[in-house]
Backbone atoms as SQL, in Angstrom:
CREATE TABLE atoms (id INTEGER PRIMARY KEY, chain TEXT, resi INTEGER, resn TEXT, atom TEXT, x REAL, y REAL, z REAL);
INSERT INTO atoms VALUES
  (1, 'A', 1, 'MET', 'N', 0.761, -1.124, 0.046),
  (2, 'A', 1, 'MET', 'CA', 0.036, 0.069, 0.154),
  (3, 'A', 1, 'MET', 'C', 1.002, 1.270, -0.025),
  (4, 'A', 2, 'SER', 'N', 0.745, 2.046, -0.978),
  (5, 'A', 2, 'SER', 'CA', 1.694, 3.223, -0.969),
  (6, 'A', 2, 'SER', 'C', 0.543, 4.611, -1.401),
  (7, 'A', 3, 'GLU', 'N', 1.094, 5.635, -0.806),
  (8, 'A', 3, 'GLU', 'CA', 0.117, 6.706, -0.974),
  (9, 'A', 3, 'GLU', 'C', 1.217, 8.103, -0.833),
  (10, 'A', 4, 'ILE', 'N', 1.077, 9.011, -1.365),
  (11, 'A', 4, 'ILE', 'CA', 1.819, 10.071, -1.308),
  (12, 'A', 4, 'ILE', 'C', 1.077, 11.309, -0.421),
  (13, 'A', 5, 'VAL', 'N', 1.742, 11.587, 0.632),
  (14, 'A', 5, 'VAL', 'CA', 1.156, 12.604, 1.553),
  (15, 'A', 5, 'VAL', 'C', 2.076, 13.809, 1.604),
  (16, 'A', 6, 'LYS', 'N', 1.652, 14.851, 1.993),
  (17, 'A', 6, 'LYS', 'CA', 2.277, 16.224, 2.096),
  (18, 'A', 6, 'LYS', 'C', 2.414, 16.703, 3.494),
  (19, 'A', 7, 'MET', 'N', 3.720, 17.001, 3.764),
  (20, 'A', 7, 'MET', 'CA', 4.010, 17.583, 5.047),
  (21, 'A', 7, 'MET', 'C', 3.724, 19.181, 5.085),
  (22, 'A', 8, 'ALA', 'N', 2.955, 19.752, 6.093),
  (23, 'A', 8, 'ALA', 'CA', 2.883, 20.971, 6.193),
  (24, 'A', 8, 'ALA', 'C', 3.166, 21.509, 7.656),
  (25, 'A', 9, 'ASN', 'N', 3.989, 22.524, 7.794),
  (26, 'A', 9, 'ASN', 'CA', 4.441, 22.911, 9.115),
  (27, 'A', 9, 'ASN', 'C', 4.880, 21.924, 9.974),
  (28, 'A', 10, 'GLY', 'N', 5.652, 20.988, 9.434),
  (29, 'A', 10, 'GLY', 'CA', 6.207, 19.852, 10.314),
  (30, 'A', 10, 'GLY', 'C', 5.195, 18.940, 10.714),
  (31, 'A', 11, 'ARG', 'N', 3.951, 18.793, 10.124),
  (32, 'A', 11, 'ARG', 'CA', 3.002, 17.720, 10.508),
  (33, 'A', 11, 'ARG', 'C', 2.790, 16.940, 9.318),
  (34, 'A', 12, 'LEU', 'N', 2.662, 15.632, 9.650),
  (35, 'A', 12, 'LEU', 'CA', 2.297, 14.583, 8.510),
  (36, 'A', 12, 'LEU', 'C', 1.024, 14.026, 8.828),
  (37, 'A', 13, 'THR', 'N', -0.027, 14.016, 7.788),
  (38, 'A', 13, 'THR', 'CA', -1.180, 13.406, 8.014),
  (39, 'A', 13, 'THR', 'C', -1.288, 12.169, 7.265),
  (40, 'A', 14, 'LEU', 'N', -1.511, 11.110, 8.007),
  (41, 'A', 14, 'LEU', 'CA', -1.633, 9.704, 7.459),
  (42, 'A', 14, 'LEU', 'C', -3.097, 9.453, 6.825),
  (43, 'A', 15, 'PRO', 'N', -3.267, 9.013, 5.744),
  (44, 'A', 15, 'PRO', 'CA', -4.563, 8.840, 5.194),
  (45, 'A', 15, 'PRO', 'C', -5.275, 7.701, 5.744),
  (46, 'A', 16, 'VAL', 'N', -6.674, 7.990, 5.827),
  (47, 'A', 16, 'VAL', 'CA', -7.724, 7.201, 6.701),
  (48, 'A', 16, 'VAL', 'C', -7.336, 5.611, 6.422),
  (49, 'A', 17, 'ASP', 'N', -7.237, 5.229, 5.146),
  (50, 'A', 17, 'ASP', 'CA', -7.108, 3.948, 4.657),
  (51, 'A', 17, 'ASP', 'C', -5.827, 3.180, 5.392),
  (52, 'A', 18, 'ILE', 'N', -4.795, 4.213, 5.372),
  (53, 'A', 18, 'ILE', 'CA', -3.464, 3.678, 5.892),
  (54, 'A', 18, 'ILE', 'C', -3.706, 3.498, 7.331),
  (55, 'A', 19, 'ARG', 'N', -4.208, 4.474, 8.057),
  (56, 'A', 19, 'ARG', 'CA', -4.803, 4.190, 9.530),
  (57, 'A', 19, 'ARG', 'C', -5.443, 2.814, 9.710),
  (58, 'A', 20, 'ARG', 'N', -6.318, 2.719, 9.003),
  (59, 'A', 20, 'ARG', 'CA', -7.405, 1.503, 9.176),
  (60, 'A', 20, 'ARG', 'C', -6.506, 0.297, 9.004),
  (61, 'A', 21, 'ALA', 'N', -5.779, 0.207, 7.865),
  (62, 'A', 21, 'ALA', 'CA', -4.956, -0.873, 7.696),
  (63, 'A', 21, 'ALA', 'C', -3.954, -1.346, 8.788),
  (64, 'A', 22, 'LEU', 'N', -3.402, -0.197, 9.410),
  (65, 'A', 22, 'LEU', 'CA', -2.433, -0.570, 10.542),
  (66, 'A', 22, 'LEU', 'C', -3.197, -0.561, 11.974),
  (67, 'A', 23, 'GLY', 'N', -4.464, -0.345, 11.922),
  (68, 'A', 23, 'GLY', 'CA', -5.083, -0.356, 13.247),
  (69, 'A', 23, 'GLY', 'C', -4.858, 0.751, 14.204),
  (70, 'A', 24, 'VAL', 'N', -4.494, 2.105, 13.615),
  (71, 'A', 24, 'VAL', 'CA', -4.247, 3.290, 14.302),
  (72, 'A', 24, 'VAL', 'C', -5.419, 4.156, 14.466),
  (73, 'A', 25, 'GLY', 'N', -5.635, 4.778, 15.579),
  (74, 'A', 25, 'GLY', 'CA', -6.519, 5.728, 15.448),
  (75, 'A', 25, 'GLY', 'C', -6.036, 7.267, 14.904),
  (76, 'A', 26, 'SER', 'N', -6.946, 8.207, 15.015),
  (77, 'A', 26, 'SER', 'CA', -6.522, 9.555, 14.562),
  (78, 'A', 26, 'SER', 'C', -5.745, 10.406, 15.649),
  (79, 'A', 27, 'ASP', 'N', -5.715, 9.846, 16.738),
  (80, 'A', 27, 'ASP', 'CA', -5.083, 10.436, 17.977),
  (81, 'A', 27, 'ASP', 'C', -3.956, 9.706, 18.548),
  (82, 'A', 28, 'GLU', 'N', -3.403, 8.929, 17.584),
  (83, 'A', 28, 'GLU', 'CA', -2.228, 8.087, 17.981),
  (84, 'A', 28, 'GLU', 'C', -0.927, 8.779, 18.425),
  (85, 'A', 29, 'THR', 'N', -0.073, 8.112, 19.092),
  (86, 'A', 29, 'THR', 'CA', 1.270, 8.416, 19.417),
  (87, 'A', 29, 'THR', 'C', 2.259, 7.569, 18.624),
  (88, 'A', 30, 'PHE', 'N', 3.271, 7.972, 18.220),
  (89, 'A', 30, 'PHE', 'CA', 4.163, 7.226, 17.448),
  (90, 'A', 30, 'PHE', 'C', 5.687, 7.395, 17.819),
  (91, 'A', 31, 'GLU', 'N', 6.478, 6.307, 17.816),
  (92, 'A', 31, 'GLU', 'CA', 7.844, 6.402, 17.969),
  (93, 'A', 31, 'GLU', 'C', 8.355, 6.719, 16.574),
  (94, 'A', 32, 'VAL', 'N', 9.347, 7.739, 16.272),
  (95, 'A', 32, 'VAL', 'CA', 9.744, 8.065, 15.016),
  (96, 'A', 32, 'VAL', 'C', 11.219, 7.645, 14.795),
  (97, 'A', 33, 'GLU', 'N', 11.496, 7.075, 13.739),
  (98, 'A', 33, 'GLU', 'CA', 12.974, 6.818, 13.439),
  (99, 'A', 33, 'GLU', 'C', 13.271, 7.197, 11.989),
  (100, 'A', 34, 'ALA', 'N', 14.339, 7.863, 11.822),
  (101, 'A', 34, 'ALA', 'CA', 14.951, 8.040, 10.532),
  (102, 'A', 34, 'ALA', 'C', 15.842, 6.864, 10.206),
  (103, 'A', 35, 'ALA', 'N', 15.664, 6.536, 9.007),
  (104, 'A', 35, 'ALA', 'CA', 16.385, 5.355, 8.157),
  (105, 'A', 35, 'ALA', 'C', 17.033, 5.998, 6.971),
  (106, 'A', 36, 'PRO', 'N', 17.919, 6.967, 7.286),
  (107, 'A', 36, 'PRO', 'CA', 18.703, 7.711, 6.034),
  (108, 'A', 36, 'PRO', 'C', 19.130, 6.671, 4.972),
  (109, 'A', 37, 'GLU', 'N', 19.724, 5.473, 5.403),
  (110, 'A', 37, 'GLU', 'CA', 20.175, 4.482, 4.388),
  (111, 'A', 37, 'GLU', 'C', 19.142, 3.814, 3.337),
  (112, 'A', 38, 'GLN', 'N', 17.851, 3.904, 3.978),
  (113, 'A', 38, 'GLN', 'CA', 16.824, 3.491, 3.103),
  (114, 'A', 38, 'GLN', 'C', 15.953, 4.539, 2.559),
  (115, 'A', 39, 'ASP', 'N', 16.387, 5.972, 3.084),
  (116, 'A', 39, 'ASP', 'CA', 15.863, 7.161, 2.507),
  (117, 'A', 39, 'ASP', 'C', 14.325, 6.984, 3.115),
  (118, 'A', 40, 'ALA', 'N', 14.079, 6.571, 4.265),
  (119, 'A', 40, 'ALA', 'CA', 12.829, 6.401, 4.845),
  (120, 'A', 40, 'ALA', 'C', 12.696, 6.972, 6.281),
  (121, 'A', 41, 'LEU', 'N', 11.411, 6.997, 6.558),
  (122, 'A', 41, 'LEU', 'CA', 11.053, 7.497, 7.917),
  (123, 'A', 41, 'LEU', 'C', 10.208, 6.516, 8.435),
  (124, 'A', 42, 'ILE', 'N', 10.391, 5.811, 9.563),
  (125, 'A', 42, 'ILE', 'CA', 9.705, 4.692, 10.124),
  (126, 'A', 42, 'ILE', 'C', 8.803, 5.295, 11.415),
  (127, 'A', 43, 'LEU', 'N', 7.656, 5.020, 11.410),
  (128, 'A', 43, 'LEU', 'CA', 6.730, 5.244, 12.326),
  (129, 'A', 43, 'LEU', 'C', 6.077, 4.012, 13.026),
  (130, 'A', 44, 'ARG', 'N', 6.329, 3.885, 14.238),
  (131, 'A', 44, 'ARG', 'CA', 5.855, 2.711, 15.050),
  (132, 'A', 44, 'ARG', 'C', 4.713, 3.292, 16.040),
  (133, 'A', 45, 'PRO', 'N', 3.479, 2.772, 16.185),
  (134, 'A', 45, 'PRO', 'CA', 2.703, 3.079, 17.300),
  (135, 'A', 45, 'PRO', 'C', 3.297, 2.946, 18.680),
  (136, 'A', 46, 'ALA', 'N', 3.148, 3.762, 19.441),
  (137, 'A', 46, 'ALA', 'CA', 3.618, 3.790, 20.758),
  (138, 'A', 46, 'ALA', 'C', 2.663, 4.055, 21.954),
  (139, 'A', 47, 'THR', 'N', 3.000, 3.451, 23.052),
  (140, 'A', 47, 'THR', 'CA', 2.235, 3.843, 24.199),
  (141, 'A', 47, 'THR', 'C', 3.182, 4.647, 25.097),
  (142, 'A', 48, 'VAL', 'N', 2.541, 5.685, 25.551),
  (143, 'A', 48, 'VAL', 'CA', 3.381, 6.391, 26.791),
  (144, 'A', 48, 'VAL', 'C', 2.953, 5.822, 28.155),
  (145, 'A', 49, 'LEU', 'N', 3.958, 5.675, 28.845),
  (146, 'A', 49, 'LEU', 'CA', 3.851, 5.160, 30.259),
  (147, 'A', 49, 'LEU', 'C', 4.196, 6.166, 31.222),
  (148, 'A', 50, 'ARG', 'N', 3.401, 6.287, 32.502),
  (149, 'A', 50, 'ARG', 'CA', 3.931, 6.924, 33.537),
  (150, 'A', 50, 'ARG', 'C', 5.407, 6.421, 34.007),
  (151, 'A', 51, 'ARG', 'N', 6.149, 7.316, 34.435),
  (152, 'A', 51, 'ARG', 'CA', 7.559, 6.943, 34.971),
  (153, 'A', 51, 'ARG', 'C', 7.357, 6.027, 36.086),
  (154, 'A', 52, 'ALA', 'N', 6.452, 6.124, 36.910),
  (155, 'A', 52, 'ALA', 'CA', 6.182, 5.276, 38.261),
  (156, 'A', 52, 'ALA', 'C', 5.914, 3.897, 37.712),
  (157, 'A', 53, 'ASP', 'N', 5.333, 3.657, 36.541),
  (158, 'A', 53, 'ASP', 'CA', 4.899, 2.418, 35.988),
  (159, 'A', 53, 'ASP', 'C', 5.893, 1.687, 35.007),
  (160, 'A', 54, 'ALA', 'N', 7.123, 2.458, 34.925),
  (161, 'A', 54, 'ALA', 'CA', 8.014, 1.882, 33.765),
  (162, 'A', 54, 'ALA', 'C', 8.697, 0.709, 34.333),
  (163, 'A', 55, 'TRP', 'N', 8.913, 0.503, 35.643),
  (164, 'A', 55, 'TRP', 'CA', 9.554, -0.740, 36.091),
  (165, 'A', 55, 'TRP', 'C', 8.904, -1.973, 35.703),
  (166, 'A', 56, 'ALA', 'N', 7.687, -2.059, 35.446),
  (167, 'A', 56, 'ALA', 'CA', 6.854, -3.304, 35.184),
  (168, 'A', 56, 'ALA', 'C', 7.200, -3.579, 33.673),
  (169, 'A', 57, 'TYR', 'N', 7.858, -2.587, 32.883),
  (170, 'A', 57, 'TYR', 'CA', 8.150, -3.116, 31.470),
  (171, 'A', 57, 'TYR', 'C', 9.483, -3.258, 31.110),
  (172, 'A', 58, 'THR', 'N', 10.419, -3.284, 32.351),
  (173, 'A', 58, 'THR', 'CA', 11.935, -3.495, 31.846),
  (174, 'A', 58, 'THR', 'C', 11.942, -5.035, 31.425),
  (175, 'A', 59, 'PRO', 'N', 13.066, -5.243, 30.675),
  (176, 'A', 59, 'PRO', 'CA', 13.266, -6.625, 30.235),
  (177, 'A', 59, 'PRO', 'C', 13.246, -7.701, 31.488),
  (178, 'A', 60, 'GLU', 'N', 13.917, -7.382, 32.341),
  (179, 'A', 60, 'GLU', 'CA', 14.014, -8.319, 33.460),
  (180, 'A', 60, 'GLU', 'C', 12.594, -8.567, 34.110),
  (181, 'A', 61, 'HIS', 'N', 11.782, -7.569, 34.245),
  (182, 'A', 61, 'HIS', 'CA', 10.502, -7.801, 34.880),
  (183, 'A', 61, 'HIS', 'C', 9.673, -8.539, 33.718),
  (184, 'A', 62, 'ARG', 'N', 9.710, -8.394, 32.617),
  (185, 'A', 62, 'ARG', 'CA', 8.929, -8.969, 31.405),
  (186, 'A', 62, 'ARG', 'C', 9.472, -10.449, 31.443),
  (187, 'A', 63, 'ALA', 'N', 10.656, -10.818, 31.649),
  (188, 'A', 63, 'ALA', 'CA', 11.106, -12.113, 31.633),
  (189, 'A', 63, 'ALA', 'C', 10.605, -12.933, 32.802),
  (190, 'A', 64, 'LEU', 'N', 10.522, -12.192, 33.912),
  (191, 'A', 64, 'LEU', 'CA', 9.875, -12.872, 35.115),
  (192, 'A', 64, 'LEU', 'C', 8.391, -13.273, 34.886),
  (193, 'A', 65, 'LEU', 'N', 7.741, -12.224, 34.262),
  (194, 'A', 65, 'LEU', 'CA', 6.187, -12.435, 33.804),
  (195, 'A', 65, 'LEU', 'C', 6.065, -13.715, 33.028),
  (196, 'A', 66, 'ALA', 'N', 7.082, -13.683, 31.925),
  (197, 'A', 66, 'ALA', 'CA', 7.052, -14.877, 31.068),
  (198, 'A', 66, 'ALA', 'C', 7.230, -16.048, 31.516),
  (199, 'A', 67, 'ARG', 'N', 8.114, -15.999, 32.543),
  (200, 'A', 67, 'ARG', 'CA', 8.330, -17.402, 33.375),
  (201, 'A', 67, 'ARG', 'C', 7.132, -17.763, 34.194),
  (202, 'A', 68, 'ALA', 'N', 6.610, -16.851, 34.714),
  (203, 'A', 68, 'ALA', 'CA', 5.442, -16.995, 35.625),
  (204, 'A', 68, 'ALA', 'C', 4.103, -17.567, 34.719),
  (205, 'A', 69, 'HIS', 'N', 3.902, -16.992, 33.766),
  (206, 'A', 69, 'HIS', 'CA', 3.089, -17.499, 32.690),
  (207, 'A', 69, 'HIS', 'C', 3.078, -18.935, 32.336),
  (208, 'A', 70, 'ALA', 'N', 4.470, -19.167, 31.848),
  (209, 'A', 70, 'ALA', 'CA', 4.845, -20.630, 31.504),
  (210, 'A', 70, 'ALA', 'C', 4.524, -21.407, 32.792),
  (211, 'A', 71, 'ASP', 'N', 4.999, -21.166, 33.774),
  (212, 'A', 71, 'ASP', 'CA', 4.646, -22.041, 34.933),
  (213, 'A', 71, 'ASP', 'C', 3.198, -22.409, 35.159),
  (214, 'A', 72, 'SER', 'N', 2.373, -21.310, 34.983),
  (215, 'A', 72, 'SER', 'CA', 1.072, -21.340, 35.278),
  (216, 'A', 72, 'SER', 'C', 0.356, -22.127, 34.095),
  (217, 'A', 73, 'THR', 'N', 0.763, -21.868, 32.740),
  (218, 'A', 73, 'THR', 'CA', 0.202, -22.641, 31.838),
  (219, 'A', 73, 'THR', 'C', 0.402, -24.207, 31.753),
  (220, 'A', 74, 'GLN', 'N', 1.601, -24.374, 32.351),
  (221, 'A', 74, 'GLN', 'CA', 2.017, -25.940, 32.502),
  (222, 'A', 74, 'GLN', 'C', 1.753, -26.389, 33.738),
  (223, 'A', 75, 'GLY', 'N', 0.804, -25.871, 34.741),
  (224, 'A', 75, 'GLY', 'CA', 0.353, -26.386, 35.737),
  (225, 'A', 75, 'GLY', 'C', 1.402, -26.471, 36.924),
  (226, 'A', 76, 'ARG', 'N', 2.412, -25.653, 36.912),
  (227, 'A', 76, 'ARG', 'CA', 3.372, -25.649, 37.890),
  (228, 'A', 76, 'ARG', 'C', 2.914, -24.383, 38.993),
  (229, 'A', 77, 'VAL', 'N', 1.886, -24.708, 39.561),
  (230, 'A', 77, 'VAL', 'CA', 1.154, -23.660, 40.526),
  (231, 'A', 77, 'VAL', 'C', 0.919, -24.319, 41.801),
  (232, 'A', 78, 'HIS', 'N', 0.919, -23.723, 42.776),
  (233, 'A', 78, 'HIS', 'CA', 0.346, -24.059, 44.127),
  (234, 'A', 78, 'HIS', 'C', -0.756, -23.264, 44.721),
  (235, 'A', 79, 'ARG', 'N', -1.900, -23.624, 44.853),
  (236, 'A', 79, 'ARG', 'CA', -2.914, -22.798, 45.387),
  (237, 'A', 79, 'ARG', 'C', -2.973, -22.755, 46.861),
  (238, 'A', 80, 'LEU', 'N', -3.226, -21.582, 47.401),
  (239, 'A', 80, 'LEU', 'CA', -3.343, -21.447, 48.705),
  (240, 'A', 80, 'LEU', 'C', -4.471, -21.165, 49.142),
  (241, 'A', 81, 'THR', 'N', -4.843, -21.558, 50.341),
  (242, 'A', 81, 'THR', 'CA', -6.120, -21.340, 50.994),
  (243, 'A', 81, 'THR', 'C', -6.086, -19.932, 51.642),
  (244, 'A', 82, 'GLU', 'N', -7.405, -19.436, 52.125),
  (245, 'A', 82, 'GLU', 'CA', -7.546, -18.183, 52.843),
  (246, 'A', 82, 'GLU', 'C', -6.639, -18.327, 54.041),
  (247, 'A', 83, 'GLU', 'N', -6.611, -19.378, 54.755),
  (248, 'A', 83, 'GLU', 'CA', -5.965, -19.494, 56.120),
  (249, 'A', 83, 'GLU', 'C', -4.429, -19.385, 55.855),
  (250, 'A', 84, 'GLU', 'N', -3.854, -20.063, 54.720),
  (251, 'A', 84, 'GLU', 'CA', -2.459, -20.012, 54.338),
  (252, 'A', 84, 'GLU', 'C', -2.022, -18.683, 54.155),
  (253, 'A', 85, 'LEU', 'N', -2.920, -17.892, 53.195),
  (254, 'A', 85, 'LEU', 'CA', -2.545, -16.615, 52.898),
  (255, 'A', 85, 'LEU', 'C', -2.501, -15.571, 54.210),
  (256, 'A', 86, 'THR', 'N', -3.478, -15.826, 55.043),
  (257, 'A', 86, 'THR', 'CA', -3.470, -15.284, 56.470),
  (258, 'A', 86, 'THR', 'C', -2.124, -15.394, 57.260),
  (259, 'A', 87, 'VAL', 'N', -1.709, -16.662, 57.298),
  (260, 'A', 87, 'VAL', 'CA', -0.384, -17.103, 57.929),
  (261, 'A', 87, 'VAL', 'C', 0.691, -16.232, 57.459),
  (262, 'A', 88, 'ILE', 'N', 0.730, -16.277, 56.062),
  (263, 'A', 88, 'ILE', 'CA', 1.867, -15.706, 55.418),
  (264, 'A', 88, 'ILE', 'C', 1.781, -14.222, 55.564),
  (265, 'A', 89, 'GLY', 'N', 0.692, -13.652, 55.581),
  (266, 'A', 89, 'GLY', 'CA', 0.546, -12.084, 55.795),
  (267, 'A', 89, 'GLY', 'C', 0.950, -11.644, 57.200),
  (268, 'A', 90, 'GLN', 'N', 0.684, -12.742, 58.144),
  (269, 'A', 90, 'GLN', 'CA', 1.122, -12.415, 59.575),
  (270, 'A', 90, 'GLN', 'C', 2.501, -12.352, 59.750),
  (271, 'A', 91, 'THR', 'N', 3.476, -13.189, 59.027),
  (272, 'A', 91, 'THR', 'CA', 4.770, -13.287, 59.260),
  (273, 'A', 91, 'THR', 'C', 5.705, -12.361, 58.590),
  (274, 'A', 92, 'GLN', 'N', 4.860, -11.589, 57.812),
  (275, 'A', 92, 'GLN', 'CA', 5.944, -10.532, 57.093),
  (276, 'A', 92, 'GLN', 'C', 5.594, -9.321, 57.579);
């Protein structure tokens, strides 16, 4: 899919059919990368996170989540009763 768009005052407007094809809305935030060797500008949809929440998206934390999800999927879990949770809560 190729279209020609015009930049005005530093703003680039993406045609609606391209936005639909990519599944992005009209009020989207993008990461922008210059690729001069390809004579290209690369736009990637991005999500802006609050700095206080950024820790949850570090590679280390994401690896821990992936491991926990794999354990859960493969049945490597231990279910605790309310009483066991209460005891754990009292010891901390």
